XYZ file of C-alpha atoms in Angstrom:
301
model
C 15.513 -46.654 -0.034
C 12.802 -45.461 -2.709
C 11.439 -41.923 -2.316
C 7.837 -43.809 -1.889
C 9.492 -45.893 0.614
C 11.193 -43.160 2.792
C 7.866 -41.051 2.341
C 5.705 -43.865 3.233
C 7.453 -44.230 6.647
C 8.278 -40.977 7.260
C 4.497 -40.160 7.580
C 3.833 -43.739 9.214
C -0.098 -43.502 8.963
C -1.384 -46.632 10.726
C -2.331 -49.057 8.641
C -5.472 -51.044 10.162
C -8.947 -49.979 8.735
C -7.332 -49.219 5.117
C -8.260 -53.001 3.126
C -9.937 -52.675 0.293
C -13.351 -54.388 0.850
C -14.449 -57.427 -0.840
C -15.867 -60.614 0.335
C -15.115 -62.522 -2.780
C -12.436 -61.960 -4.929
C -12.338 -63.009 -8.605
C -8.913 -63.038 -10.019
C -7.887 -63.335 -14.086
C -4.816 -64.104 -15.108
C -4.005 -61.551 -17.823
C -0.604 -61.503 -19.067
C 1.106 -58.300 -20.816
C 0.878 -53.856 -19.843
C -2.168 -53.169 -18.049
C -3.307 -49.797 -17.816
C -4.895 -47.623 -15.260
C -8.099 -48.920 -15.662
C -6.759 -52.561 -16.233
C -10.101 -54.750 -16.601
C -10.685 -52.233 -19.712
C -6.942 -51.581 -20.628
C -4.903 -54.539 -20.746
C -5.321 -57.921 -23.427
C -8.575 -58.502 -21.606
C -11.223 -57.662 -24.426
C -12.410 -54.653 -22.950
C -16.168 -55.386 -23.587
C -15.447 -58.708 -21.236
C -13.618 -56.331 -18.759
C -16.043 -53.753 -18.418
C -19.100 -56.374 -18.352
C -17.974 -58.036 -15.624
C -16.824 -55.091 -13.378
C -20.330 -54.174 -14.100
C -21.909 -57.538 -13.121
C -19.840 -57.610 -10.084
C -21.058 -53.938 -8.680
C -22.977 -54.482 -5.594
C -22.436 -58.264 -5.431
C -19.486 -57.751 -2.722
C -17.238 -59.753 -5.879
C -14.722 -57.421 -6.518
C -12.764 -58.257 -9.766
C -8.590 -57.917 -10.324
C -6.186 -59.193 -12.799
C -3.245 -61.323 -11.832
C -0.366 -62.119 -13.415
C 3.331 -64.095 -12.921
C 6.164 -61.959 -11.700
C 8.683 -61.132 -14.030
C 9.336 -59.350 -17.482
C 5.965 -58.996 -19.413
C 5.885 -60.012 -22.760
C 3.985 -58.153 -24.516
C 1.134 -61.243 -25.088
C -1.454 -60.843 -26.823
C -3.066 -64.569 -27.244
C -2.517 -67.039 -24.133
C -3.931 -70.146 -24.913
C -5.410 -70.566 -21.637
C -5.638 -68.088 -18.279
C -5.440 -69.625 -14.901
C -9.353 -67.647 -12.924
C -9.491 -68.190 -9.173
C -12.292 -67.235 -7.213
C -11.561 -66.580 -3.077
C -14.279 -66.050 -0.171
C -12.903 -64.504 2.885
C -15.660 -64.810 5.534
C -14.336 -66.086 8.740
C -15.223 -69.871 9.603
C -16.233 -70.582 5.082
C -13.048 -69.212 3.471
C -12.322 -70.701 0.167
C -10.665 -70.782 -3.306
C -11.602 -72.429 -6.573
C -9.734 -72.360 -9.610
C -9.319 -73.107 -13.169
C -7.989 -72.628 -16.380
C -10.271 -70.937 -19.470
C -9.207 -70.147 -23.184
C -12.351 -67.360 -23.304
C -12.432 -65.295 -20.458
C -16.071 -64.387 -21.923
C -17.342 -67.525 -20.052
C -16.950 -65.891 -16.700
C -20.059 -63.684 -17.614
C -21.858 -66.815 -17.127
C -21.428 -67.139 -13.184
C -23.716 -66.056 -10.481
C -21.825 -63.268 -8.852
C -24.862 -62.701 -6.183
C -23.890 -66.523 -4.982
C -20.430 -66.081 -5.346
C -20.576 -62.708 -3.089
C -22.618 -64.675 -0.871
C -19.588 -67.450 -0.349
C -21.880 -69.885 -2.275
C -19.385 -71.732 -4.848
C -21.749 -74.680 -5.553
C -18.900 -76.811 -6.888
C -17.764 -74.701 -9.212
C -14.068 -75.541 -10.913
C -11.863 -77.951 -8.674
C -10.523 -76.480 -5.040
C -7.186 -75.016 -5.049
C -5.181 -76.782 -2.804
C -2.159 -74.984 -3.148
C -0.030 -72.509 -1.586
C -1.471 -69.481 0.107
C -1.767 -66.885 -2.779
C -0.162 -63.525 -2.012
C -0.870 -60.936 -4.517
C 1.186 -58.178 -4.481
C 0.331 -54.829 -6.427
C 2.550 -53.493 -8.964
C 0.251 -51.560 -11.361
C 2.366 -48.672 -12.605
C -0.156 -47.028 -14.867
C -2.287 -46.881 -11.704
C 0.259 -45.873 -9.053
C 4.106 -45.500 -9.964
C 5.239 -47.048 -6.170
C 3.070 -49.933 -6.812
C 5.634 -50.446 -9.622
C 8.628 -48.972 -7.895
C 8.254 -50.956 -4.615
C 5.826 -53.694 -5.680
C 7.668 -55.347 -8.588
C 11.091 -56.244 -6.834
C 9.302 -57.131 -3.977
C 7.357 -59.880 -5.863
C 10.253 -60.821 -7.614
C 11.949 -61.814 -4.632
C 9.557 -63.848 -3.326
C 9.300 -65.824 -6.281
C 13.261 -66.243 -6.435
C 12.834 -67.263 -2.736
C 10.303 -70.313 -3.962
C 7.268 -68.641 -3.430
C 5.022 -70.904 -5.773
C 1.645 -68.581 -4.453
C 3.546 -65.222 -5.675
C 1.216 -63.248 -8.026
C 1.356 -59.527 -9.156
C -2.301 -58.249 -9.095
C -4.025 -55.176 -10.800
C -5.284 -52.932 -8.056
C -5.936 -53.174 -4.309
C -6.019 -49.962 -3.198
C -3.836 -48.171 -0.409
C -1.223 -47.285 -3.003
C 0.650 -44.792 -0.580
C 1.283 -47.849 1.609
C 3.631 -49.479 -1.395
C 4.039 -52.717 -1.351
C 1.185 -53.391 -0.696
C -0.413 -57.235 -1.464
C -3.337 -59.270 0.447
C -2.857 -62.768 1.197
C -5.896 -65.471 0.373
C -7.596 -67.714 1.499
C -8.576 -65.324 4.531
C -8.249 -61.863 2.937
C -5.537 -59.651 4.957
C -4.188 -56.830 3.331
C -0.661 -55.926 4.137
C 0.927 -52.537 3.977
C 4.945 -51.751 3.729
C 5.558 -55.417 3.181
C 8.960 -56.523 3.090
C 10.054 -59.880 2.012
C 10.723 -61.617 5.580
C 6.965 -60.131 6.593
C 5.227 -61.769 3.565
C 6.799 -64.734 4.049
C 6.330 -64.943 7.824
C 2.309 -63.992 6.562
C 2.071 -67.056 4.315
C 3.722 -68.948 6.665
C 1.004 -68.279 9.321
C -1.472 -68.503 6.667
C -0.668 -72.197 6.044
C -1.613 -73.039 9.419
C -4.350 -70.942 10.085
C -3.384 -68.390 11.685
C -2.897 -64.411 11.219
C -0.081 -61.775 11.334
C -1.346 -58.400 12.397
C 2.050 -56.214 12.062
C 1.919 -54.393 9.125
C -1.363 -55.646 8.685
C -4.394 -53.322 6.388
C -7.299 -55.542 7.706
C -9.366 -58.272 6.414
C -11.214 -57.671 3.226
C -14.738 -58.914 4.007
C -15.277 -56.006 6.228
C -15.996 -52.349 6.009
C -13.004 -50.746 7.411
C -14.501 -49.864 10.909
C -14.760 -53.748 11.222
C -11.175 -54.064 9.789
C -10.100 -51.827 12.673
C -11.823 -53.194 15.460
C -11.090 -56.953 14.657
C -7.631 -56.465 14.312
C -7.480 -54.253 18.078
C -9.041 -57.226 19.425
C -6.523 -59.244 17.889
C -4.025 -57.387 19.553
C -5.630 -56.902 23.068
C -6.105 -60.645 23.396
C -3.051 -62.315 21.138
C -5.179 -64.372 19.057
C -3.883 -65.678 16.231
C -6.528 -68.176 14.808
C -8.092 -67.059 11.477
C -11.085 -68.062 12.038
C -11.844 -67.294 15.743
C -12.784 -63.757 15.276
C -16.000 -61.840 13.390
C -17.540 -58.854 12.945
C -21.011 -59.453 13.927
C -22.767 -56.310 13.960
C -21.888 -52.476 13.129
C -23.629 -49.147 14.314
C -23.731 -45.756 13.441
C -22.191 -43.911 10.733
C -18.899 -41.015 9.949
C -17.239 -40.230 11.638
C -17.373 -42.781 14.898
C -19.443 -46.480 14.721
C -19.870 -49.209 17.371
C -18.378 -52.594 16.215
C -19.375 -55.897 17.825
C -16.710 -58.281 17.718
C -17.272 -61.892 18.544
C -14.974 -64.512 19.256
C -15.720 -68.661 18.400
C -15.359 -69.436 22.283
C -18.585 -67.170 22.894
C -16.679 -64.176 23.948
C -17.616 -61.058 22.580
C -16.397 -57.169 22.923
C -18.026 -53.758 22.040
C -15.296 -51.883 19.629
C -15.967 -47.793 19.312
C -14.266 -46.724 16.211
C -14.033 -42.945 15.359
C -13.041 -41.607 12.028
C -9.947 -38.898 11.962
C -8.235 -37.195 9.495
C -4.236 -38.922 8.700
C -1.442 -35.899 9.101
C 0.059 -34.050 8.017
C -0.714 -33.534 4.699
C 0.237 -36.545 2.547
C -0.711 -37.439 -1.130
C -3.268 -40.827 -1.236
C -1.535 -42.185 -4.124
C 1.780 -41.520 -5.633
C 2.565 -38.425 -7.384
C -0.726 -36.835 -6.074
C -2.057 -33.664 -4.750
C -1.880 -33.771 -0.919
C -4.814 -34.723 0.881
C -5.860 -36.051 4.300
C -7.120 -39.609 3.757
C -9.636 -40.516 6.710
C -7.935 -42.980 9.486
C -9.957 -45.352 11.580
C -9.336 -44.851 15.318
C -9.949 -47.268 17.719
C -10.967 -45.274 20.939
C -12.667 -48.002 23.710
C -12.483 -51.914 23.440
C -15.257 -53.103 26.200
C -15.742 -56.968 26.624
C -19.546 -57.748 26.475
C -20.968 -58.840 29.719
């Protein structure tokens, strides 16, 4: 086992409350090295890249580049680059894709709507394979490369047809780490057998919460609390949970949790400090990266 690996478990920081956030998800295909900063340091013109990530700010679209697993060429001119777009709101997820020879033409959607899970028809609806997009950006984090590249390498040996590599998702000292769309989950020290059994779910609906970061359209007290609920009462559905309402602020919130059938429960989440000591990102300082604590799950009268 990796040093990541070993120091990843060794620590064993819980996982849930740690997604990135991001209701939307806009996803270029970008073949070739990607640097740190990969919307600005890859074959992406870097004026496109760095228009768009500021387009997106504030518009809860939160932009990545994705490409095939495997050796990286180093490509300068595809003739065309597959663009999905994925809302993860319970009850209206969704993905939409095409193909574009000018990635300059994505300046031209309405990232407000798009945030908003409004797609208005836009490109054809991908009915494919649940897309797993595991992060493997070695300029960024070197266990994202370490861990992250075999792993997605497998699954695509395996048959995975929804296997992409993918830019940046945050939670690096988690490697592997990937999220799984239509619905959004992030997943944290992923093996092979957990994605799969993930995508497996996915296709019918329903969630896996070991290993599991949260789902992306929340804040990460809602991430927290949705997933304790999940595990208090066993459900599995995607869609029959959502975070209806959050109070307070750092370090502890109330979370309202609803549930399709009319149930409901009152979630108090309280921020702590993860230790010991541990570095947020490979190679770094150490630090004490905030964990979100669920403390009292109450179902609403």
């Amino acid at each position: 086992m990796s040093t990541c690996a070993t120091a990843s478990r060794q620590l064993a920081e819980p996982l849930a409350g740690t997604a990135a956030t991001a209701r939307t998800w806009l996803l270029i295909e970008q073949p070739g090295p990607w640097g740190a900063e990969a919307l600005t340091a890859s074959h992406l013109d870097p004026a496109v890249g760095r228009a768009l990530e500021a387009a997106a700010a504030g518009t809860g679209v939160r932009v990545a580049l994705i490409r095939r697993p495997g050796r990286h060429a180093d490509c300068r001119e595809p003739t065309s680059q597959q663009v999905f777009v994925a809302h993860t709101a319970p009850g209206r997820s969704w993905i939409r894709t095409t193909r574009l020879t000018d990635p300059a033409r994505l300046l031209e959607l309405d990232l407000v709507a798009l945030g908003a899970g409004e797609h208005a028809g836009l490109w054809e609806a991908y009915e494919g394979d649940p897309l797993a997009l595991v992060c493997t950006n070695g300029k960024r984090d070197r266990c994202c490369a370490l861990l992250g590249r075999p792993l997605a390498a497998e699954l695509t040996a395996a048959g995975g047809t929804g296997i992409w590599e993918v830019t940046h998702i945050g939670g690096h000292r988690f490697s592997p780490t990937l999220f799984v769309l239509p619905y959004g989950y992030a997943y944290g020290r992923a093996t092979a057998h957990a994605v799969k059994e993930a995508l497996e779910a996915t296709r019918h609906g329903r969630v896996v919460i070991g290993d599991c970061r949260g789902r992306s359209a929340w804040e990460r007290p809602g991430q927290a609390a949705e997933l304790a609920v999940r595990a208090l009462t066993g459900e599995e559905d995607a869609d029959a949970l959502d975070v209806t309402g959050t109070e307070g602020a750092a370090p502890r919130w109330t979370v309202t949790v609803a549930h399709t059938d009319g149930r409901a429960w009152t979630v108090l989440v309280e921020q702590g400090a993860a230790g010991p000591p541990r570095p947020e990102s490979c190679g770094r300082a150490l630090g004490t990266p905030a964990r979100m604590d669920v403390v009292a799950i109450t179902a609403a009268a």
